[in-house]
PDB file of C-alpha atoms in Angstrom:
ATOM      1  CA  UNK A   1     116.895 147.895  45.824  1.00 44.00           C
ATOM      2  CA  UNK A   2     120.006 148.413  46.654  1.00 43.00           C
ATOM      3  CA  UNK A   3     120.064 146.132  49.594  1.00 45.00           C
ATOM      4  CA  UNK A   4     118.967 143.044  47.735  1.00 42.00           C
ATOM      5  CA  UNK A   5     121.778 144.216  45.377  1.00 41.00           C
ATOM      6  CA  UNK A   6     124.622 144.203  48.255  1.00 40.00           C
ATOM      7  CA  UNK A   7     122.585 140.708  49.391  1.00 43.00           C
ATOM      8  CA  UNK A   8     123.100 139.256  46.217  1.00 38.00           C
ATOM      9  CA  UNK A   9     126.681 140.317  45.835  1.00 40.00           C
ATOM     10  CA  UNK A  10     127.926 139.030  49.475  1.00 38.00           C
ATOM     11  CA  UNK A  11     126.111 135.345  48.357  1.00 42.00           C
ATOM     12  CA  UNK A  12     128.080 135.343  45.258  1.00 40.00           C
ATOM     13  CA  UNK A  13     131.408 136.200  46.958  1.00 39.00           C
ATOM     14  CA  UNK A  14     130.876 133.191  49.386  1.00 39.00           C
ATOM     15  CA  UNK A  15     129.945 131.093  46.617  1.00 43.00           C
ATOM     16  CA  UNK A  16     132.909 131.849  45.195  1.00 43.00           C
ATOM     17  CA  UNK A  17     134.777 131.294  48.177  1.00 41.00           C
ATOM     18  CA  UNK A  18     133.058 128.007  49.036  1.00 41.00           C
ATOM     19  CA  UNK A  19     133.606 126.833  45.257  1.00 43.00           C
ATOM     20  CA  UNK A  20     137.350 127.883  44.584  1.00 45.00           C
ATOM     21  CA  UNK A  21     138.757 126.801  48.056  1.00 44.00           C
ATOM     22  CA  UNK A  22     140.823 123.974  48.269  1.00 51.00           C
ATOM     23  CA  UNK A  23     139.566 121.130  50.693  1.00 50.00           C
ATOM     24  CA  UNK A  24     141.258 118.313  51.513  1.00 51.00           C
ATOM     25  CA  UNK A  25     139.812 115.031  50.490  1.00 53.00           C
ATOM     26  CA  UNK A  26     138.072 112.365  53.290  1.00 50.00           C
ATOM     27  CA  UNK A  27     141.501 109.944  53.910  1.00 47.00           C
ATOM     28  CA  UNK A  28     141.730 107.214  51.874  1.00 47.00           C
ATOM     29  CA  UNK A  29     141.065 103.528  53.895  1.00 46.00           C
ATOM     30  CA  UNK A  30     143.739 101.907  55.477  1.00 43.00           C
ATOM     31  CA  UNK A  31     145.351  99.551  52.457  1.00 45.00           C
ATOM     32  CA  UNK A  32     144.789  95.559  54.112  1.00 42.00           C
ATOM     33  CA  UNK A  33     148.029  93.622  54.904  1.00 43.00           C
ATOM     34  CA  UNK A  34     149.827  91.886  51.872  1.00 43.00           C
ATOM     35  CA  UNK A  35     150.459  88.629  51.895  1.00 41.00           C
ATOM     36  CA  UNK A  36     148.572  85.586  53.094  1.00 41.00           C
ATOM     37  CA  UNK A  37     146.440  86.096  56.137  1.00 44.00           C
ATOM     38  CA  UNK A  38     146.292  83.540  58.932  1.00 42.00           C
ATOM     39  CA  UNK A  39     143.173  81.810  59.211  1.00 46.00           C
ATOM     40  CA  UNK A  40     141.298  83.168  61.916  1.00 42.00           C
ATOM     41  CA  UNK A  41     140.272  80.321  64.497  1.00 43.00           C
ATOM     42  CA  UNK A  42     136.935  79.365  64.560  1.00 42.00           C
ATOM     43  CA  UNK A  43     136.725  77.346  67.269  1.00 44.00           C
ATOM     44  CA  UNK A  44     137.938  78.849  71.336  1.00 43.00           C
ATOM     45  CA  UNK A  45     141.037  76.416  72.538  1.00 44.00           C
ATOM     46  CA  UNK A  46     139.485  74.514  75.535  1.00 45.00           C
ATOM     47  CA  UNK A  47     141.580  75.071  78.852  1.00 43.00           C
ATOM     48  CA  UNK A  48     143.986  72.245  79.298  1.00 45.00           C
ATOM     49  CA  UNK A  49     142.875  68.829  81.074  1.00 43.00           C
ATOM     50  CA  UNK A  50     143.521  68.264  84.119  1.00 41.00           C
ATOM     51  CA  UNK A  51     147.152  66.578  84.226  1.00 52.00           C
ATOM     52  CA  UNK A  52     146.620  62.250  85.089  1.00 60.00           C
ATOM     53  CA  UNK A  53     148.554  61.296  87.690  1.00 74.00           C
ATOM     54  CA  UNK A  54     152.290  59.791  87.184  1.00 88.00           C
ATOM     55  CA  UNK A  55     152.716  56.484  86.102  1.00 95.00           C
ATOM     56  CA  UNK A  56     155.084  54.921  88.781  1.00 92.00           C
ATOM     57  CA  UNK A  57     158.711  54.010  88.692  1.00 89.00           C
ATOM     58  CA  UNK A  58     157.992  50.280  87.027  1.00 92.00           C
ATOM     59  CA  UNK A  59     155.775  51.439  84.492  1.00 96.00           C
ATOM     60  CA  UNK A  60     152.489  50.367  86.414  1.00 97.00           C
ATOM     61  CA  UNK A  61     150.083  50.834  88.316  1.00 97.00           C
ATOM     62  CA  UNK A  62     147.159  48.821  90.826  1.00 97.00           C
ATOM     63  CA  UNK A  63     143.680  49.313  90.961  1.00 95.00           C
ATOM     64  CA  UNK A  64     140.951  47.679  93.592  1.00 94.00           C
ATOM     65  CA  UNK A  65     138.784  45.199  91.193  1.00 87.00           C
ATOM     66  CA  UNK A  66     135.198  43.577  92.209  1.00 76.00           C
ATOM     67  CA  UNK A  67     135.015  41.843  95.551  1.00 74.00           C
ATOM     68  CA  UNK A  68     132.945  39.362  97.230  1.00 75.00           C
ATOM     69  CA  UNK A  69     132.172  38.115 100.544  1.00 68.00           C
ATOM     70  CA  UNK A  70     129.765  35.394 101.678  1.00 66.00           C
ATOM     71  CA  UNK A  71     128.967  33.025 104.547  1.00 64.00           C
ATOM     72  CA  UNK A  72     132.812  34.449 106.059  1.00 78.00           C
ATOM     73  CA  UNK A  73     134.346  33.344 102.751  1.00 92.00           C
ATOM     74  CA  UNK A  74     136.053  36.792 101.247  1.00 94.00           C
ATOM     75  CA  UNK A  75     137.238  37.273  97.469  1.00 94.00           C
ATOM     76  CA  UNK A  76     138.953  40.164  95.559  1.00 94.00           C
ATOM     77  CA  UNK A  77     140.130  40.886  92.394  1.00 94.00           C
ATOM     78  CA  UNK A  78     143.536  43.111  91.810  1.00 96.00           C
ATOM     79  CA  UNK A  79     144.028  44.648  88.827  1.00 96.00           C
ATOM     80  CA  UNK A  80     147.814  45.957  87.141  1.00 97.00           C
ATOM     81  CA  UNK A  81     147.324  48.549  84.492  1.00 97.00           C
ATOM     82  CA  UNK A  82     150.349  48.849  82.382  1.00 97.00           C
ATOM     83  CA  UNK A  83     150.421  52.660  82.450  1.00 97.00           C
ATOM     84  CA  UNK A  84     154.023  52.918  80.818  1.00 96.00           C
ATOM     85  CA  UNK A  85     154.971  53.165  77.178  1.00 96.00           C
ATOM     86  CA  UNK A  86     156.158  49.806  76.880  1.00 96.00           C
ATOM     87  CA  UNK A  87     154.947  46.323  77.053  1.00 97.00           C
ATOM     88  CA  UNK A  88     154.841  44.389  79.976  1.00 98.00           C
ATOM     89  CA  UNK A  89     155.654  40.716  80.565  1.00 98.00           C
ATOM     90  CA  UNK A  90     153.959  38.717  83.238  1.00 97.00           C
ATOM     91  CA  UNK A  91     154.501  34.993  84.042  1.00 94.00           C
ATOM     92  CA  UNK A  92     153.666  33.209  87.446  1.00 95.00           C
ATOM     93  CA  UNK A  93     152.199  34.616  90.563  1.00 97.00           C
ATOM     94  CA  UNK A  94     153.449  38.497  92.135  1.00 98.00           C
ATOM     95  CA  UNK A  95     154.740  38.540  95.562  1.00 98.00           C
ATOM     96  CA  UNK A  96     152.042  40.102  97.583  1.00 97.00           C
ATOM     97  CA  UNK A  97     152.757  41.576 101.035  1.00 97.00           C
ATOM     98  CA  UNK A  98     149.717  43.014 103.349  1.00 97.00           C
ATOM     99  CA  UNK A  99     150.024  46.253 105.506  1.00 97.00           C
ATOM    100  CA  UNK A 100     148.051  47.459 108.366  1.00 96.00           C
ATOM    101  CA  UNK A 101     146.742  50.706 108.410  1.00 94.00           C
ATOM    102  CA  UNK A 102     150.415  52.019 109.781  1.00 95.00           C
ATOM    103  CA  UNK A 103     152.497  50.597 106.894  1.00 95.00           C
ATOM    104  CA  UNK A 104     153.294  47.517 109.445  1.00 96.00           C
ATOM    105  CA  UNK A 105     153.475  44.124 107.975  1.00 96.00           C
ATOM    106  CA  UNK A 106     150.910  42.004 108.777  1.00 96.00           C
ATOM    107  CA  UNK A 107     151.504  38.544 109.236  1.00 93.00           C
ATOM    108  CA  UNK A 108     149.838  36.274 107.088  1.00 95.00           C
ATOM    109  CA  UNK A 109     151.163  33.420 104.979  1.00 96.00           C
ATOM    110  CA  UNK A 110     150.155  33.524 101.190  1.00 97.00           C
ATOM    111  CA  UNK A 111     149.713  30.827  99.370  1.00 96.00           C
ATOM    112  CA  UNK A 112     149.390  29.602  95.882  1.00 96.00           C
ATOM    113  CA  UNK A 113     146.011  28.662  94.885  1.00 95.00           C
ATOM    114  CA  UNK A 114     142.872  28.006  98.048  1.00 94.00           C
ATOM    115  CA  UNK A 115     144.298  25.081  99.431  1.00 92.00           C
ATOM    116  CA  UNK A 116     143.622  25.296 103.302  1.00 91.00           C
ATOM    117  CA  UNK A 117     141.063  27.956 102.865  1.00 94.00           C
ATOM    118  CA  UNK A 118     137.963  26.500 100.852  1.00 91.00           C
ATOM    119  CA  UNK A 119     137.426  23.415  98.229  1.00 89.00           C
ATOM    120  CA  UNK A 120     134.876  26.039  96.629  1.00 85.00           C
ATOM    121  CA  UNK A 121     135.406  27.645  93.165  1.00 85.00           C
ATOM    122  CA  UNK A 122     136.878  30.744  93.839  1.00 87.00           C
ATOM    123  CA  UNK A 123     138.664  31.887  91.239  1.00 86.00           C
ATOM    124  CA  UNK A 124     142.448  31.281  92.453  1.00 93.00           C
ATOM    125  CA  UNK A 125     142.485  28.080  90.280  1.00 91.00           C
ATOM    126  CA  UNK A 126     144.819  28.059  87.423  1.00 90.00           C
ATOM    127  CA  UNK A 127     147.958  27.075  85.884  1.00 93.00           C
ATOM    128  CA  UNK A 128     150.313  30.227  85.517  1.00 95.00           C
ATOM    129  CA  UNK A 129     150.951  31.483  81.795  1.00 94.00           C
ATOM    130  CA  UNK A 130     152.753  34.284  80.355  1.00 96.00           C
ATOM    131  CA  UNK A 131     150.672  37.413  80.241  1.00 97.00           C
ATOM    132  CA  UNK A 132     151.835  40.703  78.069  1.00 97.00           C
ATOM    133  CA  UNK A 133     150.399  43.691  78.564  1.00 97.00           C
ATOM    134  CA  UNK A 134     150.559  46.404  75.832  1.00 97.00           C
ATOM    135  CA  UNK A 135     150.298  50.017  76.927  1.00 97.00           C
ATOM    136  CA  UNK A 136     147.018  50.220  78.763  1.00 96.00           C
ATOM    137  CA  UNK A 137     146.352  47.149  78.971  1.00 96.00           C
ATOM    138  CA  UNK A 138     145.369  45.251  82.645  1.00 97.00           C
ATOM    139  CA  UNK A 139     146.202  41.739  84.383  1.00 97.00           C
ATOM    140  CA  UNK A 140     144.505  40.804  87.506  1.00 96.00           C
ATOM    141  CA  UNK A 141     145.390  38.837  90.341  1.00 96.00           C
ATOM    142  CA  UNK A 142     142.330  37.051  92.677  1.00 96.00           C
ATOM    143  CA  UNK A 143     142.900  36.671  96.498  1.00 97.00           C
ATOM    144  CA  UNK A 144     140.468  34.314  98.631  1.00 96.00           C
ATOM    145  CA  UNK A 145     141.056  34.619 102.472  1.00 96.00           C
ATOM    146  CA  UNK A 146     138.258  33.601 105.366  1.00 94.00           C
ATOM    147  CA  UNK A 147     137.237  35.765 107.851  1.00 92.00           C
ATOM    148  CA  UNK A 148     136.972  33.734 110.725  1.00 91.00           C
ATOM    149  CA  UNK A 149     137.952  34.240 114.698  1.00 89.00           C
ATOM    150  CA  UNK A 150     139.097  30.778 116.043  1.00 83.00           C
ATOM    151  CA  UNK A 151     141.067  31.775 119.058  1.00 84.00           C
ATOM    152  CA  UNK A 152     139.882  34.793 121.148  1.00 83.00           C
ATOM    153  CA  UNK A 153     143.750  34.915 122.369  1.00 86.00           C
ATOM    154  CA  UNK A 154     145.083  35.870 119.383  1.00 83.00           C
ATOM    155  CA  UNK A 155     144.310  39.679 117.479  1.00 84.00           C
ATOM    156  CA  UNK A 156     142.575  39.411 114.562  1.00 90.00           C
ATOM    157  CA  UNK A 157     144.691  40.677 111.279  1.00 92.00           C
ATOM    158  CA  UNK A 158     142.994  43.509 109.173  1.00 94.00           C
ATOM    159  CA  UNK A 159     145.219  44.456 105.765  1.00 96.00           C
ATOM    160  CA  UNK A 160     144.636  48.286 104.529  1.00 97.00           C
ATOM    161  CA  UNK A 161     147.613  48.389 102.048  1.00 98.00           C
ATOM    162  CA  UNK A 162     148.988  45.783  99.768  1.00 98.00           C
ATOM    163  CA  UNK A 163     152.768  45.890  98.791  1.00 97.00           C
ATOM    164  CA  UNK A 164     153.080  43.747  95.274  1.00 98.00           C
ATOM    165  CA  UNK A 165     156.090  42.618  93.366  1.00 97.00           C
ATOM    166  CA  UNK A 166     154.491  41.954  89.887  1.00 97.00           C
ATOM    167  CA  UNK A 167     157.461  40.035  88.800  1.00 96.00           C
ATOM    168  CA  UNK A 168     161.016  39.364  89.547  1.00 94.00           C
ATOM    169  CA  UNK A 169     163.319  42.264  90.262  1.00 94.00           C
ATOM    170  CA  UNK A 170     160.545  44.464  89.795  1.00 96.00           C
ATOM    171  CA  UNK A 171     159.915  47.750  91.844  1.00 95.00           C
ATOM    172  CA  UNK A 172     157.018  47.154  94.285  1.00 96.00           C
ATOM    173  CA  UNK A 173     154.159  48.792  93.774  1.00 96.00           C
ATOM    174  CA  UNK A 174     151.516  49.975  96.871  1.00 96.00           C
ATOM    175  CA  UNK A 175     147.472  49.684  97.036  1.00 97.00           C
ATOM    176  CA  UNK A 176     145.646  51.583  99.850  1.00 96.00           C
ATOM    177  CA  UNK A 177     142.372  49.233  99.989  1.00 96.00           C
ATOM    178  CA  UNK A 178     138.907  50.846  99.982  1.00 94.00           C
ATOM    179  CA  UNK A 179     137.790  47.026 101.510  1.00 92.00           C
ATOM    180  CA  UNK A 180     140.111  45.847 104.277  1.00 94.00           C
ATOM    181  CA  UNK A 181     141.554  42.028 104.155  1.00 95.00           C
ATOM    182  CA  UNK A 182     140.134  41.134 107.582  1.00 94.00           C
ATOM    183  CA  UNK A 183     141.465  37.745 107.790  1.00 94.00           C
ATOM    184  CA  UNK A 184     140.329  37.310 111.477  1.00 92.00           C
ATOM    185  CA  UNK A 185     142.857  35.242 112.477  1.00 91.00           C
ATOM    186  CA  UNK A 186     143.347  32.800 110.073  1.00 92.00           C
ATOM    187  CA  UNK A 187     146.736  34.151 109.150  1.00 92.00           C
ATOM    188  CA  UNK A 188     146.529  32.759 105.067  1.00 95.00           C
ATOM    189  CA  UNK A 189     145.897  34.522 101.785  1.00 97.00           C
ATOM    190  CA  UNK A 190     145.563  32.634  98.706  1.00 97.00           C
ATOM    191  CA  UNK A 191     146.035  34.174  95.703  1.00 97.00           C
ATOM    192  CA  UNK A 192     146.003  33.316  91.596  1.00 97.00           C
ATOM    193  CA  UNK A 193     148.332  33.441  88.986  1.00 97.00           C
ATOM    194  CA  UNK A 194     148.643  36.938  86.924  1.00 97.00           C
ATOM    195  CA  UNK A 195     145.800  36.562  84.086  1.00 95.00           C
ATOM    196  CA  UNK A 196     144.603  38.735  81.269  1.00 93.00           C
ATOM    197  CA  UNK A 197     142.042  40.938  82.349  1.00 85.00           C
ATOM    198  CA  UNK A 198     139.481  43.436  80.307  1.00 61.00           C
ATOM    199  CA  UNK A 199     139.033  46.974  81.561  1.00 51.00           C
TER     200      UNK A 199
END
């Protein structure tokens, strides 16, 4: 009896412990910023694009076009992308120079139109006209040339670069060729007028 007394006396005192001590209460939650949050993106910036190559000094640049070649007859197309910001004013044929694979001029003499070359169609034909490209926009030049060995005692020419004036006073402008202007030795070029061209 009297242990169930003392038994009953202890659990009262640490009840009475347990009730009247003070414990501190769980920490409130952190209070969320004031003010207007910034929208969190939904969408993961890409990594940046790979930087396009720079536009040179005269605001354009050339590009190899379609080419042909049949029964020795050879024809290719030039293109002149106007990769500056502003527009760019063609009128009348460039001044094209041909390079071998060493930078060295190759002698050849260029000509206005196919006369000497072939009586075919071949796209050289026309009357020049004022051409302005806009930012982006492309002109093309044609070239006809035959590929023909008519003297064994003379080299045959092979062009690998072309050197192009567009215009008058303009900085010249290089093409390494993917298609060689082997004009045997024939020693002529003709080329086109500048024309509007669709890329």
């Amino acid at each position: 009896m009297t242990r169930w007394v003392v038994g009953v006396a202890v659990g009262v005192v640490v009840a009475g412990v347990l009730v009247g001590c003070d414990v501190p209460p769980a920490p409130a939650p952190a209070p969320g910023p004031s003010g207007v949050r910034s929208p969190v993106p939904s969408v993961v910036p890409s990594a940046p694009a790979a930087k396009a190559a720079a536009c040179p000094e005269g605001g354009v640049r050339l590009a190899e076009g379609a080419g042909d070649a049949a029964m020795g007859l050879r024809v290719a197309d030039i293109q002149l992308v106007n990769c500056g910001t502003q527009p760019y004013v063609l009128d009348g044929y460039p001044e094209i120079r041909l390079l071998d694979r060493k930078r060295a001029p190759v002698e050849v003499a260029v000509v206005h139109g196919a006369d000497g070359i072939t009586s075919a169609p071949s796209g050289v034909e026309g009357v020049p006209q004022r051409v302005e490209l806009q930012p982006g926009q492309a002109a093309a030049v044609a070239m006809v040339w035959r590929n023909l060995v008519t003297d064994s005692t003379v080299p045959a020419a092979e062009g690998w670069v072309l050197d192009v004036t567009p215009r008058a006073g303009a900085p010249r402008v290089e093409l390494e060729l993917r298609h060689s202007v082997d004009l045997g030795n024939t020693g002529k070029l003709g080329i086109s007028p500048w024309k509007a061209a669709a890329r």
